[in-house]
């Protein structure tokens, strides 16, 4: 492992100054992803600026009835927060579906959003990978891609984003706040991750050196009836091979509002807008749910070994929406 410096920041301006002073510096949250990648030689920072001491560890109500979640809130504290559990239950479920208790105690909201893909070629420095070494190729397209993307991928990269939390945040229109030396900025989470094109090493629209300070959830009454369901190869401690965050407002058997986002199928959390359009105004029931899944998955371009994900996601959408409809009727 390359030798590196370590500094703790106690305020946001200090963190930005420390980062700005060293072109090879990186922010350190819980370190549960970055440090692993340093051990593997994938990341080689010259200095780590630890952000866990910053005053960004609170979850507060916003004036309009939403929630503002500080970037250093741990995954455990986020999942346990009463306002999250009651008003955005799919978010609490998504966080609890990820990693393990020990990891969630360390992992932060900012770090979770910026964790890197688990593609095995990306984490193996002896292999080519366009995301790690631009222009070196993508062996996953012809190689091991069982867990890779079926939506929105390109021939340059077919990796998926691994975060569970980000899927629920996407369904609820979360907004990411950040700071750079030039001042504060905001990005809808839907615009945080760049589409995959010829430059898969460019992953987010954040300006260089930006510090994520918070994630804001706008008020969303529909989110009170929401669920996150994750399919994985083991019951715990495993990344998703497909997941769904969903919320429904059903009245008199008709869907008034629907929110739907997919995980582990694309390079970013996938907001299922075509499915939402199919659901809105339609009768709640299996036929509508299957039609909604089909509308979204019509864009799927699976590879030879991951076509199973199309069926998996269709079944998952129908199961989650059926469960929510039954819950609404109680
Ligand atoms: C065994 C294992 C199993 C896991 N299973 C799952 C799973 O099932 N589902 C899931 O979603 N995740 C899973 N994870 C991933 C885990 O959730 C992430 O590692 C964690 O959320 C990252 O948060 P962190 O604070 O530790 O980030 P770090 O590792 O500290 O940082 C990650 C990245 O974010 C950057 N960063 C951190 N904070 C900020 C900030 N405030 N502003 C700007 N940049 C920042 C860092 O520079 C780095 O690039 C698993 C991890 C492990 C090791
Ligand atoms: S899928 Fe992306 S991350 Fe994986 S090898 Fe190809 S370029 Fe690298």
Tab-separated table of C-alpha atoms in Angstrom, residues 121-271:
chain	number	residue	atom	x	y	z
A	121	UNK	CA	-12.284	-6.357	-12.991
A	122	UNK	CA	-12.360	-2.887	-11.461
A	123	UNK	CA	-10.994	-4.143	-8.140
A	124	UNK	CA	-8.329	-6.373	-9.737
A	125	UNK	CA	-5.456	-4.132	-10.813
A	126	UNK	CA	-3.933	-6.906	-12.923
A	127	UNK	CA	-6.883	-6.668	-15.358
A	128	UNK	CA	-7.838	-3.974	-17.851
A	129	UNK	CA	-10.824	-1.783	-16.925
A	130	UNK	CA	-11.969	1.429	-18.603
A	131	UNK	CA	-13.242	2.804	-15.318
A	132	UNK	CA	-9.896	2.342	-13.528
A	133	UNK	CA	-7.556	2.888	-16.497
A	134	UNK	CA	-9.336	4.906	-19.212
A	135	UNK	CA	-9.052	3.329	-22.646
A	136	UNK	CA	-7.778	-0.055	-21.395
A	137	UNK	CA	-10.963	-1.944	-22.316
A	138	UNK	CA	-13.896	-3.613	-20.613
A	139	UNK	CA	-13.342	-7.356	-20.123
A	140	UNK	CA	-16.739	-7.708	-18.431
A	141	UNK	CA	-18.618	-7.369	-21.734
A	142	UNK	CA	-17.200	-10.686	-22.978
A	143	UNK	CA	-16.347	-12.074	-19.553
A	144	UNK	CA	-17.952	-12.285	-16.098
A	145	UNK	CA	-21.052	-10.098	-16.133
A	146	UNK	CA	-23.754	-12.037	-14.292
A	147	UNK	CA	-24.256	-9.137	-11.870
A	148	UNK	CA	-23.792	-6.332	-14.375
A	149	UNK	CA	-26.103	-3.783	-15.985
A	150	UNK	CA	-29.141	-4.428	-18.152
A	151	UNK	CA	-30.223	-0.779	-18.443
A	152	UNK	CA	-28.366	2.301	-19.668
A	153	UNK	CA	-24.979	0.601	-20.116
A	154	UNK	CA	-22.496	1.133	-22.937
A	155	UNK	CA	-19.867	-1.037	-24.604
A	156	UNK	CA	-17.300	0.941	-22.564
A	157	UNK	CA	-18.637	-0.148	-19.156
A	158	UNK	CA	-21.451	-2.399	-17.932
A	159	UNK	CA	-20.881	-2.031	-14.188
A	160	UNK	CA	-23.699	-1.358	-11.725
A	161	UNK	CA	-23.823	1.086	-8.833
A	162	UNK	CA	-23.799	-0.919	-5.598
A	163	UNK	CA	-25.633	1.369	-3.145
A	164	UNK	CA	-28.986	0.302	-1.693
A	165	UNK	CA	-29.506	3.620	0.082
A	166	UNK	CA	-29.174	5.628	-3.137
A	167	UNK	CA	-32.018	3.654	-4.759
A	168	UNK	CA	-34.544	4.743	-2.135
A	169	UNK	CA	-33.190	8.305	-2.146
A	170	UNK	CA	-33.665	8.387	-5.922
A	171	UNK	CA	-37.295	7.272	-5.650
A	172	UNK	CA	-37.915	10.164	-3.228
A	173	UNK	CA	-36.256	12.899	-5.349
A	174	UNK	CA	-33.407	13.554	-2.915
A	175	UNK	CA	-31.133	16.537	-3.508
A	176	UNK	CA	-27.402	16.474	-2.746
A	177	UNK	CA	-25.800	19.593	-1.230
A	178	UNK	CA	-22.082	20.137	-1.545
A	179	UNK	CA	-19.408	22.758	-0.945
A	180	UNK	CA	-16.311	23.656	-2.909
A	181	UNK	CA	-13.828	26.488	-2.382
A	182	UNK	CA	-16.133	28.570	-4.619
A	183	UNK	CA	-19.172	28.104	-2.353
A	184	UNK	CA	-22.183	25.833	-1.964
A	185	UNK	CA	-24.025	23.936	-4.696
A	186	UNK	CA	-26.869	21.467	-5.145
A	187	UNK	CA	-27.600	18.562	-7.477
A	188	UNK	CA	-30.719	16.420	-7.692
A	189	UNK	CA	-29.563	12.884	-6.917
A	190	UNK	CA	-30.976	11.887	-10.311
A	191	UNK	CA	-28.269	14.087	-11.892
A	192	UNK	CA	-25.428	13.153	-9.528
A	193	UNK	CA	-24.312	10.058	-11.445
A	194	UNK	CA	-23.246	10.667	-15.034
A	195	UNK	CA	-24.696	8.466	-17.774
A	196	UNK	CA	-22.226	5.853	-19.005
A	197	UNK	CA	-20.689	6.868	-22.289
A	198	UNK	CA	-17.103	6.704	-23.523
A	199	UNK	CA	-15.711	7.946	-20.190
A	200	UNK	CA	-16.848	5.567	-17.427
A	201	UNK	CA	-14.051	6.824	-15.141
A	202	UNK	CA	-16.039	10.067	-14.834
A	203	UNK	CA	-18.751	8.954	-12.433
A	204	UNK	CA	-20.412	12.017	-10.938
A	205	UNK	CA	-21.332	15.561	-11.845
A	206	UNK	CA	-19.791	16.899	-8.621
A	207	UNK	CA	-17.145	19.572	-9.203
A	208	UNK	CA	-13.546	18.522	-8.528
A	209	UNK	CA	-12.820	18.466	-4.786
A	210	UNK	CA	-16.468	18.914	-3.737
A	211	UNK	CA	-17.412	17.952	-0.205
A	212	UNK	CA	-20.911	16.498	0.109
A	213	UNK	CA	-22.496	18.268	3.081
A	214	UNK	CA	-26.069	16.927	3.133
A	215	UNK	CA	-28.840	15.078	1.344
A	216	UNK	CA	-32.309	16.618	1.489
A	217	UNK	CA	-35.520	14.662	1.126
A	218	UNK	CA	-38.403	16.841	-0.052
A	219	UNK	CA	-41.764	16.231	1.602
A	220	UNK	CA	-43.400	13.201	-0.035
A	221	UNK	CA	-46.614	11.979	1.618
A	222	UNK	CA	-46.627	9.025	-0.819
A	223	UNK	CA	-43.369	7.795	0.742
A	224	UNK	CA	-45.142	6.911	4.001
A	225	UNK	CA	-46.362	3.750	2.240
A	226	UNK	CA	-43.121	2.549	0.726
A	227	UNK	CA	-40.932	-0.529	0.607
A	228	UNK	CA	-37.444	-1.585	-0.405
A	229	UNK	CA	-36.923	-5.136	-1.499
A	230	UNK	CA	-33.543	-6.552	-2.404
A	231	UNK	CA	-32.620	-9.840	-4.058
A	232	UNK	CA	-29.141	-11.151	-3.284
A	233	UNK	CA	-27.275	-14.413	-3.413
A	234	UNK	CA	-27.071	-14.739	0.398
A	235	UNK	CA	-29.550	-13.596	3.024
A	236	UNK	CA	-27.193	-10.983	4.476
A	237	UNK	CA	-23.891	-9.263	3.916
A	238	UNK	CA	-24.246	-9.320	0.146
A	239	UNK	CA	-24.804	-6.753	-2.572
A	240	UNK	CA	-28.038	-6.745	-4.565
A	241	UNK	CA	-28.410	-8.542	-7.853
A	242	UNK	CA	-31.648	-6.593	-8.243
A	243	UNK	CA	-33.683	-4.313	-5.989
A	244	UNK	CA	-36.761	-2.123	-6.017
A	245	UNK	CA	-37.749	0.929	-3.969
A	246	UNK	CA	-41.444	1.646	-4.380
A	247	UNK	CA	-44.150	3.882	-2.943
A	248	UNK	CA	-47.840	3.923	-3.827
A	249	UNK	CA	-50.821	6.110	-3.101
A	250	UNK	CA	-53.911	3.994	-3.856
A	251	UNK	CA	-57.410	5.340	-3.329
A	252	UNK	CA	-60.627	3.463	-4.232
A	253	UNK	CA	-58.503	0.919	-6.066
A	254	UNK	CA	-56.893	3.528	-8.332
A	255	UNK	CA	-53.198	4.500	-8.200
A	256	UNK	CA	-52.966	8.248	-7.571
A	257	UNK	CA	-49.185	8.420	-7.325
A	258	UNK	CA	-46.347	5.939	-7.710
A	259	UNK	CA	-42.615	6.114	-7.078
A	260	UNK	CA	-40.327	3.406	-8.377
A	261	UNK	CA	-36.548	3.046	-8.580
A	262	UNK	CA	-34.407	0.006	-9.409
A	263	UNK	CA	-31.021	-0.970	-7.975
A	264	UNK	CA	-28.198	-3.163	-9.312
A	265	UNK	CA	-29.378	-2.915	-12.916
A	266	UNK	CA	-27.512	0.197	-14.133
A	267	UNK	CA	-24.473	2.366	-13.479
A	268	UNK	CA	-26.699	4.500	-11.262
A	269	UNK	CA	-29.880	4.044	-9.270
A	270	UNK	CA	-32.508	3.745	-11.997
A	271	UNK	CA	-35.624	5.879	-11.641
